[in-house]
Coordinates of C-alpha atoms and ligand atoms in Angstrom, one line a residue:
X263 CA -38.0 -97.9 64.7
X264 CA -35.9 -98.6 61.6
X265 CA -33.9 -95.8 60.0
X266 CA -34.0 -95.0 56.3
X267 CA -30.6 -95.1 54.6
X268 CA -30.6 -93.5 51.2
X269 CA -27.6 -94.0 48.9
X270 CA -27.3 -92.1 45.6
X271 CA -24.4 -90.9 43.4
X272 CA -24.8 -87.3 44.6
X273 CA -26.1 -86.2 47.9
X274 CA -28.3 -83.1 48.3
X275 CA -27.8 -81.2 51.5
X276 CA -30.5 -78.6 52.3
X277 CA -29.4 -75.1 51.5
X278 CA -28.9 -73.3 54.9
X279 CA -30.4 -70.1 53.5
X280 CA -33.5 -72.0 52.4
X281 CA -33.0 -70.5 48.9
X282 CA -32.1 -72.3 45.7
X283 CA -34.0 -75.2 44.2
X284 CA -33.7 -78.6 45.8
X285 CA -32.8 -81.4 43.4
X286 CA -35.5 -83.8 42.2
X287 CA -34.4 -86.6 44.5
X288 CA -34.2 -84.3 47.5
X289 CA -37.8 -83.2 47.0
X290 CA -38.9 -86.7 46.4
X291 CA -37.3 -87.9 49.6
X292 CA -38.2 -85.0 51.8
X293 CA -41.4 -86.6 53.0
X294 CA -39.8 -90.0 53.4
X295 CA -37.2 -88.5 55.7
X296 CA -39.9 -86.9 57.8
X297 CA -41.3 -90.3 58.6
X298 CA -37.9 -92.0 59.3
X299 CA -34.7 -91.1 61.1
X300 CA -32.4 -90.9 58.1
X301 CA -28.9 -91.2 56.7
X302 CA -28.1 -90.1 53.1
X303 CA -24.8 -91.5 51.8
X304 CA -23.0 -90.7 48.5
X305 CA -20.5 -88.7 46.6
X306 CA -19.8 -85.2 47.8
X307 CA -19.3 -84.0 44.2
X308 CA -15.7 -83.2 45.2
X309 CA -12.5 -84.7 43.8
X310 CA -9.5 -85.2 46.1
X311 CA -6.0 -86.6 45.8
X312 CA -6.7 -89.6 47.9
X313 CA -9.9 -91.7 48.0
X314 CA -12.1 -91.4 51.1
X315 CA -12.2 -94.4 53.3
X316 CA -14.4 -92.7 55.9
X317 CA -17.2 -90.4 54.8
X318 CA -17.4 -86.8 56.1
X319 CA -20.5 -86.5 58.3
X320 CA -22.9 -83.5 58.2
X321 CA -25.9 -83.4 60.5
X322 CA -29.1 -81.5 59.5
X323 CA -32.2 -82.1 61.6
X324 CA -33.1 -85.8 61.7
X325 CA -31.0 -86.6 58.7
X326 CA -27.2 -87.3 58.7
X327 CA -25.4 -86.8 55.5
X328 CA -22.3 -89.0 54.8
X329 CA -20.2 -87.7 52.0
X330 CA -17.4 -89.5 50.1
X331 CA -14.8 -87.7 47.9
X332 CA -13.6 -89.4 44.7
X333 CA -10.2 -89.3 43.1
X334 CA -10.1 -87.9 39.6
X335 CA -9.5 -91.4 38.2
X336 CA -12.6 -92.6 40.1
X337 CA -14.6 -89.8 38.6
X338 CA -13.3 -90.5 35.2
X339 CA -13.8 -94.3 35.2
X340 CA -16.8 -94.7 37.5
X341 CA -18.9 -91.6 36.7
X342 CA -17.9 -90.2 33.3
X343 CA -16.7 -93.5 31.9
X344 CA -18.8 -96.6 32.8
X345 CA -21.9 -94.9 34.2
X346 CA -22.3 -92.2 31.6
X347 CA -20.5 -93.4 28.5
X348 CA -21.4 -97.1 28.6
X349 CA -24.5 -97.7 30.8
X350 CA -26.5 -94.5 30.1
X351 CA -26.6 -94.9 26.3
X352 CA -27.4 -98.7 26.5
X353 CA -30.2 -98.0 28.9
X354 CA -31.5 -95.4 26.4
X355 CA -31.3 -97.8 23.5
X356 CA -28.3 -95.9 21.9
X357 CA -26.1 -98.8 21.2
X358 CA -24.0 -96.9 18.8
X359 CA -23.0 -94.3 21.4
X360 CA -22.0 -96.8 24.1
X361 CA -18.3 -96.8 24.7
X362 CA -17.2 -99.7 26.9
X363 CA -13.8 -99.9 28.5
X364 CA -12.5 -102.6 30.9
X365 CA -10.7 -99.9 32.9
X366 CA -13.9 -97.9 33.3
X367 CA -15.9 -101.0 34.3
X368 CA -13.2 -101.9 36.9
X369 CA -13.4 -98.3 38.2
X370 CA -17.2 -98.6 38.5
X371 CA -16.9 -101.8 40.5
X372 CA -14.1 -100.3 42.6
X373 CA -16.1 -97.2 43.6
X374 CA -19.1 -99.4 44.4
X375 CA -16.9 -101.6 46.6
X376 CA -15.4 -98.7 48.4
X377 CA -18.8 -97.1 49.0
X378 CA -20.0 -100.4 50.4
X379 CA -17.0 -100.7 52.8
X380 CA -17.6 -97.2 54.1
X381 CA -21.4 -97.5 54.3
X382 CA -21.4 -100.9 56.0
X383 CA -19.7 -99.5 59.0
X384 CA -22.6 -97.0 59.5
X385 CA -25.4 -99.5 59.1
X386 CA -27.5 -100.8 62.0
X387 CA -29.2 -104.3 61.7
X388 CA -32.8 -103.0 61.2
X389 CA -31.9 -100.1 58.8
X390 CA -33.9 -100.0 55.6
X391 CA -31.5 -99.2 52.7
X392 CA -32.7 -97.5 49.5
X393 CA -30.2 -97.3 46.7
X394 CA -30.8 -95.0 43.7
X395 CA -29.9 -95.3 40.1
X396 CA -27.5 -96.8 37.6
X397 CA -24.3 -95.6 39.2
X398 CA -24.8 -98.0 42.0
X399 CA -26.3 -101.2 40.6
X400 CA -23.7 -103.5 42.3
X401 CA -23.9 -101.9 45.7
X402 CA -26.2 -104.5 47.3
X403 CA -24.0 -107.3 46.1
X404 CA -21.0 -105.6 47.8
X405 CA -23.0 -105.0 51.0
X406 CA -24.2 -108.7 51.0
X407 CA -20.6 -109.8 50.6
X408 CA -19.8 -107.9 53.8
X409 CA -22.5 -109.9 55.6
X410 CA -25.4 -107.4 55.6
X411 CA -28.8 -109.0 55.7
X412 CA -30.9 -105.7 55.8
X413 CA -33.8 -105.1 53.5
X414 CA -32.2 -103.4 50.5
X415 CA -34.2 -101.7 47.7
X416 CA -33.0 -100.2 44.4
X417 CA -34.8 -97.6 42.3
X418 CA -33.8 -97.3 38.6
X419 CA -34.6 -93.8 37.4
X420 CA -33.9 -94.4 33.7
X421 CA -35.3 -96.9 31.2
X422 CA -34.5 -100.6 31.5
X423 CA -34.1 -101.8 27.9
X424 CA -35.1 -105.1 26.4
X425 CA -32.8 -108.0 27.2
X426 CA -31.5 -108.1 23.6
X427 CA -30.3 -104.5 24.0
X428 CA -28.9 -104.8 27.6
X429 CA -27.2 -108.0 26.6
X430 CA -24.9 -106.1 24.2
X431 CA -23.1 -104.5 27.1
X432 CA -20.0 -106.4 28.2
X433 CA -20.5 -107.3 31.9
X434 CA -24.3 -107.2 31.6
X435 CA -24.7 -110.7 33.0
X436 CA -22.7 -109.8 36.1
X437 CA -24.7 -106.6 36.6
X438 CA -28.0 -108.5 36.3
X439 CA -26.8 -111.0 38.9
X440 CA -26.0 -108.1 41.3
X441 CA -29.6 -106.9 40.8
X442 CA -30.9 -110.0 42.4
X443 CA -29.2 -109.1 45.7
X444 CA -31.9 -106.4 46.2
X445 CA -35.1 -107.4 47.9
X446 CA -37.1 -104.9 45.9
X447 CA -36.2 -103.3 42.5
X448 CA -38.4 -100.4 41.4
X449 CA -38.5 -99.1 37.8
X450 CA -40.5 -96.4 36.3
X451 CA -43.0 -98.4 34.2
X452 CA -44.3 -101.9 33.8
X453 CA -42.6 -102.0 30.4
X454 CA -39.2 -101.5 32.2
X455 CA -40.1 -104.1 34.8
X456 CA -41.0 -106.6 32.2
X457 CA -37.7 -106.0 30.3
X458 CA -35.7 -106.4 33.5
X459 CA -37.5 -109.6 34.7
X460 CA -37.1 -111.1 31.2
X461 CA -33.4 -110.3 31.2
X462 CA -32.9 -112.0 34.6
X463 CA -34.9 -115.1 33.6
X464 CA -33.3 -115.4 30.1
X465 CA -29.7 -114.6 31.0
X466 CA -29.4 -116.1 34.5
X467 CA -31.9 -118.9 34.4
X468 CA -33.9 -117.4 37.3
X469 CA -37.4 -118.5 37.9
X470 CA -40.3 -116.0 37.7
X471 CA -42.7 -116.9 40.5
X472 CA -45.6 -114.6 40.8
X473 CA -45.9 -111.8 38.2
X474 CA -43.2 -109.7 39.9
X475 CA -41.2 -112.2 41.9
X476 CA -37.9 -113.5 40.7
X477 CA -36.1 -116.4 42.4
X478 CA -32.4 -117.2 41.9
X479 CA -30.3 -119.5 44.0
X480 CA -32.7 -119.4 46.9
X481 CA -33.0 -115.5 46.9
X482 CA -36.1 -113.8 46.0
X483 CA -36.4 -110.3 44.6
X484 CA -39.5 -108.3 43.5
X485 CA -39.2 -106.2 40.3
X486 CA -42.1 -103.7 39.9
X487 CA -43.1 -100.4 38.4
X488 CA -43.3 -97.4 40.7
X489 CA -43.7 -94.4 38.4
X490 CA -42.1 -91.4 40.1
X491 CA -44.4 -88.4 40.7
X492 CA -43.9 -84.7 41.5
X493 CA -44.8 -82.4 44.3
X494 CA -48.0 -81.3 42.5
X495 CA -49.3 -78.9 45.1
X496 CA -45.8 -77.2 45.3
X497 CA -45.8 -76.7 41.5
X498 CA -49.3 -75.4 41.4
X499 CA -48.5 -73.0 44.2
X500 CA -45.3 -71.8 42.5
X501 CA -47.1 -71.3 39.2
X502 CA -50.0 -69.3 40.6
X503 CA -48.6 -65.8 40.1
X504 CA -46.3 -66.2 37.1
X505 CA -45.7 -62.5 36.5
X506 CA -44.3 -61.8 40.0
X507 CA -40.9 -63.0 38.9
X508 CA -38.7 -60.6 36.9
X509 CA -37.7 -63.1 34.3
X510 CA -41.2 -64.3 33.6
X511 CA -42.4 -60.7 33.5
X512 CA -39.7 -59.9 30.9
X513 CA -40.6 -63.0 28.9
X514 CA -44.3 -62.0 28.8
X515 CA -43.3 -58.4 27.7
X516 CA -41.0 -59.8 25.0
X517 CA -43.6 -62.2 23.6
X518 CA -46.2 -59.5 23.1
X519 CA -49.1 -61.2 21.3
X520 CA -46.9 -64.2 20.2
X521 CA -47.7 -67.6 21.6
X522 CA -45.1 -69.5 23.6
X523 CA -43.9 -73.1 23.0
X524 CA -41.6 -74.3 25.7
X525 CA -39.0 -77.1 26.1
X526 CA -37.0 -77.7 29.3
X527 CA -34.4 -80.4 29.4
X528 CA -30.8 -81.2 30.5
X529 CA -28.7 -81.0 27.4
X530 CA -28.7 -84.7 26.7
X531 CA -29.0 -86.7 23.5
X532 CA -31.8 -88.8 25.1
X533 CA -34.0 -85.7 25.2
X534 CA -34.2 -85.2 21.4
X535 CA -33.5 -81.5 21.3
X536 CA -32.1 -81.1 17.7
X537 CA -34.9 -83.4 16.5
X538 CA -37.4 -81.2 18.3
X539 CA -36.0 -78.0 16.7
X540 CA -36.3 -79.6 13.3
X541 CA -39.9 -80.6 14.0
X542 CA -40.6 -76.9 14.9
X543 CA -38.9 -75.9 11.7
X544 CA -41.1 -78.3 9.8
X545 CA -44.2 -76.7 11.5
X546 CA -43.1 -73.2 10.4
X547 CA -42.4 -74.4 6.9
X548 CA -45.9 -76.1 6.6
X549 CA -47.6 -73.2 8.4
X550 CA -46.1 -70.0 7.0
X551 CA -49.0 -68.0 8.5
X552 CA -47.6 -68.9 12.0
X553 CA -44.3 -67.2 11.3
X554 CA -43.9 -64.3 13.6
X555 CA -46.8 -65.4 15.8
X556 CA -45.2 -68.1 17.8
X557 CA -41.9 -68.4 19.7
X558 CA -40.2 -71.6 20.8
X559 CA -38.2 -71.2 24.0
X560 CA -35.8 -74.1 24.7
X561 CA -34.1 -74.1 28.1
X562 CA -31.3 -76.7 28.2
X563 CA -28.6 -76.4 30.9
X564 CA -25.3 -78.1 30.0
X565 CA -24.8 -81.5 31.4
X566 CA -21.9 -84.0 31.6
X567 CA -19.7 -81.7 29.4
X568 CA -16.6 -83.9 30.0
X569 CA -18.2 -86.7 28.1
X570 CA -17.4 -86.3 24.4
X571 CA -20.9 -87.3 23.1
X572 CA -22.3 -84.3 25.1
X573 CA -19.8 -81.9 23.7
X574 CA -20.7 -83.1 20.2
X575 CA -24.5 -82.7 21.0
X576 CA -23.8 -79.2 22.1
X577 CA -22.3 -78.4 18.6
X578 CA -25.2 -80.1 16.8
X579 CA -27.8 -78.1 18.8
X580 CA -25.9 -74.8 18.1
X581 CA -25.7 -75.6 14.4
X582 CA -29.4 -76.6 14.1
X583 CA -30.5 -73.5 16.0
X584 CA -28.3 -71.2 13.9
X585 CA -29.5 -72.7 10.7
X586 CA -33.3 -72.5 11.6
X587 CA -33.1 -69.0 13.0
X588 CA -31.0 -67.8 10.1
X589 CA -33.3 -69.3 7.4
X590 CA -36.7 -68.6 8.9
X591 CA -36.2 -65.7 11.3
X592 CA -37.2 -62.1 10.3
X593 CA -36.1 -58.7 11.5
X594 CA -37.9 -58.5 14.9
X595 CA -38.6 -62.2 15.2
X596 CA -36.3 -65.0 16.3
X597 CA -38.2 -68.4 15.9
X598 CA -36.2 -70.3 18.6
X599 CA -34.8 -68.8 21.8
X600 CA -32.2 -71.0 23.4
X601 CA -30.9 -70.6 27.0
X602 CA -28.6 -72.8 29.0
X603 CA -29.2 -71.4 32.5
X604 CA -30.7 -73.2 35.4
X605 CA -33.7 -71.5 37.1
X606 CA -35.4 -71.7 40.4
X607 CA -38.6 -73.7 40.5
X608 CA -40.7 -70.5 40.7
X609 CA -39.3 -69.3 37.4
X610 CA -39.7 -72.6 35.6
X611 CA -43.3 -72.9 36.9
X612 CA -44.1 -69.4 35.8
X613 CA -42.7 -70.1 32.3
X614 CA -44.6 -73.3 32.0
X615 CA -47.8 -71.5 33.0
X616 CA -47.5 -68.8 30.3
X617 CA -46.7 -71.3 27.6
X618 CA -49.4 -72.6 25.2
X619 CA -47.6 -75.7 24.3
X620 CA -45.1 -77.9 26.3
X621 CA -42.9 -79.8 23.9
X622 CA -41.5 -82.9 25.7
X623 CA -40.2 -85.2 23.0
X624 CA -37.3 -87.3 24.4
X625 CA -36.1 -90.2 22.2
X626 CA -36.2 -92.3 25.4
X627 CA -36.8 -91.2 29.0
X628 CA -37.3 -93.2 32.3
X629 CA -40.2 -90.9 33.3
X630 CA -39.6 -87.2 32.4
X631 CA -40.6 -84.9 35.3
X632 CA -40.8 -81.9 33.1
X633 CA -43.9 -83.3 31.4
X634 CA -45.6 -83.6 34.8
X635 CA -44.4 -80.2 36.0
X636 CA -45.8 -78.5 32.9
X637 CA -49.2 -80.0 33.5
X638 CA -49.2 -79.1 37.2
X639 CA -48.3 -75.5 36.4
X640 CA -51.2 -74.8 34.0
X641 CA -54.0 -72.4 34.6
X642 CA -57.1 -74.7 35.3
X643 CA -59.3 -72.2 33.4
X644 CA -57.1 -72.0 30.3
X645 CA -54.5 -74.7 30.3
X646 CA -51.7 -75.2 27.7
X647 CA -51.3 -78.5 25.8
X648 CA -48.6 -81.1 26.4
X649 CA -47.0 -82.7 23.3
X650 CA -45.4 -85.9 24.7
X651 CA -43.1 -88.5 23.3
X652 CA -44.4 -92.1 23.3
X653 CA -41.0 -93.1 24.6
X654 CA -41.1 -91.1 27.8
X655 CA -42.3 -93.2 30.8
X656 CA -44.7 -90.3 31.5
X657 CA -46.7 -91.3 28.4
X658 CA -47.8 -94.4 30.1
X659 CA -49.7 -92.2 32.6
X660 CA -50.5 -89.0 30.7
X661 CA -52.4 -90.4 27.8
X662 CA -54.4 -87.2 27.4
X663 CA -51.3 -85.5 26.1
X664 CA -50.8 -85.4 22.3
X665 CA -48.6 -88.5 22.1
X666 CA -46.0 -88.4 19.3
X667 CA -43.2 -90.4 17.9
X668 CA -40.2 -88.1 18.3
X669 CA -38.4 -89.7 15.3
X670 CA -41.1 -88.4 13.0
X671 CA -40.7 -84.6 12.7
X672 CA -43.9 -84.4 10.5
X673 CA -45.9 -86.0 13.2
X674 CA -44.5 -83.7 15.9
X675 CA -45.0 -80.6 13.6
X676 CA -48.6 -81.7 13.1
X677 CA -49.1 -82.1 16.9
X678 CA -47.7 -78.6 17.5
X679 CA -50.4 -77.3 15.1
X680 CA -53.1 -79.3 16.8
X681 CA -52.0 -78.1 20.2
X682 CA -52.1 -74.4 19.1
X683 CA -55.6 -74.9 17.6
X684 CA -57.2 -77.0 20.3
X685 CA -60.3 -75.4 21.7
X686 CA -60.5 -74.5 25.4
X687 CA -63.1 -77.1 26.3
X688 CA -60.9 -79.9 25.0
X689 CA -57.8 -78.4 26.7
X690 CA -59.6 -78.2 30.0
X691 CA -61.0 -81.8 29.8
X692 CA -57.6 -83.3 28.9
X693 CA -55.8 -81.3 31.6
X694 CA -58.3 -82.3 34.3
X695 CA -57.8 -86.0 33.6
X696 CA -54.0 -85.6 33.6
X697 CA -54.1 -83.6 36.8
X698 CA -56.2 -86.3 38.5
X699 CA -53.5 -88.9 37.7
X700 CA -50.7 -86.5 38.9
X701 CA -52.5 -86.0 42.2
X702 CA -53.3 -89.6 42.7
X703 CA -49.7 -90.7 42.0
X704 CA -47.6 -87.8 43.3
X705 CA -44.2 -87.9 44.8
X706 CA -45.3 -88.9 48.3
X707 CA -47.3 -91.8 46.8
X708 CA -44.1 -92.9 45.1
X709 CA -41.8 -92.8 48.1
X710 CA -44.5 -94.2 50.4
X711 CA -45.5 -97.1 48.3
X712 CA -41.8 -98.1 47.5
X713 CA -40.8 -98.0 51.2
X714 CA -43.9 -99.8 52.4
X715 CA -43.3 -102.6 50.0
X716 CA -39.6 -102.7 50.9
X717 CA -40.2 -102.8 54.6
X718 CA -42.9 -105.5 54.1
X719 CA -45.8 -103.3 55.1
X720 CA -48.1 -103.6 52.1
X721 CA -50.8 -101.0 51.2
X722 CA -50.5 -97.2 50.9
X723 CA -51.6 -94.6 53.3
X724 CA -54.2 -92.7 51.2
X725 CA -57.1 -94.4 49.4
X726 CA -55.3 -95.2 46.2
X727 CA -54.5 -98.3 44.3
X728 CA -51.0 -99.7 45.1
X729 CA -50.7 -100.8 41.5
X730 CA -49.4 -98.0 39.3
X731 CA -51.3 -97.4 36.2
X732 CA -49.7 -97.7 32.8
X733 CA -48.7 -100.6 30.6
Ligands
LIG991 P1 -33.6 -86.2 34.1 O1 -33.0 -86.9 32.9 O2 -32.7 -85.2 34.7 O3 -34.0 -87.2 35.3 P2 -36.3 -85.1 34.2 O4 -37.2 -86.2 34.7 O5 -37.0 -84.3 33.1 O6 -35.0 -85.6 33.6 O7 -36.0 -84.2 35.4 C1 -35.3 -83.0 35.2 C2 -35.5 -82.0 36.3 O8 -34.6 -81.0 36.2 C3 -36.9 -81.5 36.4 O9 -37.4 -81.4 37.7 C4 -36.7 -80.1 35.8 O10 -37.6 -79.1 36.4 C5 -35.3 -79.7 36.3 N1 -34.7 -78.8 35.3 C6 -34.5 -79.0 34.0 N2 -33.9 -77.9 33.4 C7 -33.8 -77.0 34.4 C8 -33.3 -75.7 34.5 N3 -32.9 -75.0 33.4 N4 -33.3 -75.0 35.7 C9 -33.8 -75.7 36.8 N5 -34.3 -76.9 36.8 C10 -34.3 -77.6 35.6 C11 -33.8 -88.7 35.5 C12 -34.4 -89.6 34.4 C13 -35.8 -89.2 34.2 C14 -36.6 -89.3 35.5 C15 -35.9 -88.6 36.6 C16 -36.6 -88.8 37.9 O11 -33.6 -89.4 33.2 O12 -36.4 -90.1 33.2 O13 -37.9 -88.8 35.3 O14 -34.6 -88.9 36.7 O15 -36.7 -90.2 38.2

């Protein structure tokens, strides 16, 4: 039986105490690793004086973890530099924020090559290799150069922009060429798949055969949408008794009779946090009767703080928050509560459950799991309302949310008002339809359908369409 080899920038080793919250990818892959013997390869998260040539091996159950250290220059050039300062903004349509440097790009290619050299020595001929995300786009090309002929798949967790946007990045043609070394490329939505296929055809002169099949120099690659799902049952379970957790209990007590609006995001400019705060400000200005009756809780753990654009975002958020709370707050009522901690899944689920409105308004997002988690955590008898950006991949599936343009604070403010006033029957009807989608396309559907397609076994295990819904 073939092994599953997962490669991602960071590797998530199960917590020996069983406590703590597993990262999203770890949850997503848990089931896949039950079906296959597995190897998970990637960066240990550690920086050392000398680059690893051999990974450190850790064995847990039927999964082996292979961990590579990076040097501080590698981390700077590959991770902070090219991946997060050049690629991430371009992929999120933020051309003005993209900082390209030749040294960073060389560092990105160097780390991909050194990962490929170390990984190739661990690969068996019938292993199925699944590479994750924008840090590792050239990995298959490096593995092919070493003679590997295994089935190799890639899943891109963030948006793939239109060719006119991606084409502005120096080195973009070379990256597109390396994409064609994968047998299967998964993206979050059909819109991303169409952008990527058009880029490969226009820039490289590849031929598009069937709707999702690209052919270049005798190699064929499939490019398809596989919208990532969540562990719906796990979230429902975690949300069932919200008040059992101290933090949730405290929040309920502090709210009193006020209604809760919640936002949960990594502190990232793609998530639209200052813009969302301004939309809430607009809502309070247009609805003075709501002042003192509603509280917006924004949870935003710091992320990528070594990248200058993130430090600048942190300042913008603090200024916006201070200005709004200062001008609209009253003794005894702070309009926006802002916290930067990370919380276990049970706490997040509990907070989602007690909220009346989930505000998920990214400027661009591959999928956005928070939108799905918010829906899964709701009380079926009295669910809250999701306000969702049209630019999140999740909007392609959750069209019963109140869909908004996050650039328009008047529209978002109006949606907040509509959400707070929506009657129970409509909330229940919308929630039921969204839950059906979440259950039909959960995280095991995602891993299962990608791996079946990669391994050449078509069809999915449960009675569901293998074609993801959406645009
Ligand atoms: P992210 O950009 O990180 O993911 P998202 O999909 O929302 O965005 O996932 C964030 C995850 O972190 C969620 O599971 C959320 O619960 C968790 N989280 C956020 N704040 C937290 C906190 N304070 N404490 C604990 N957990 C917290 C990238 C892409 C997305 C894509 C995912 C998965 O940018 O578009 O949906 O990968 O493919």
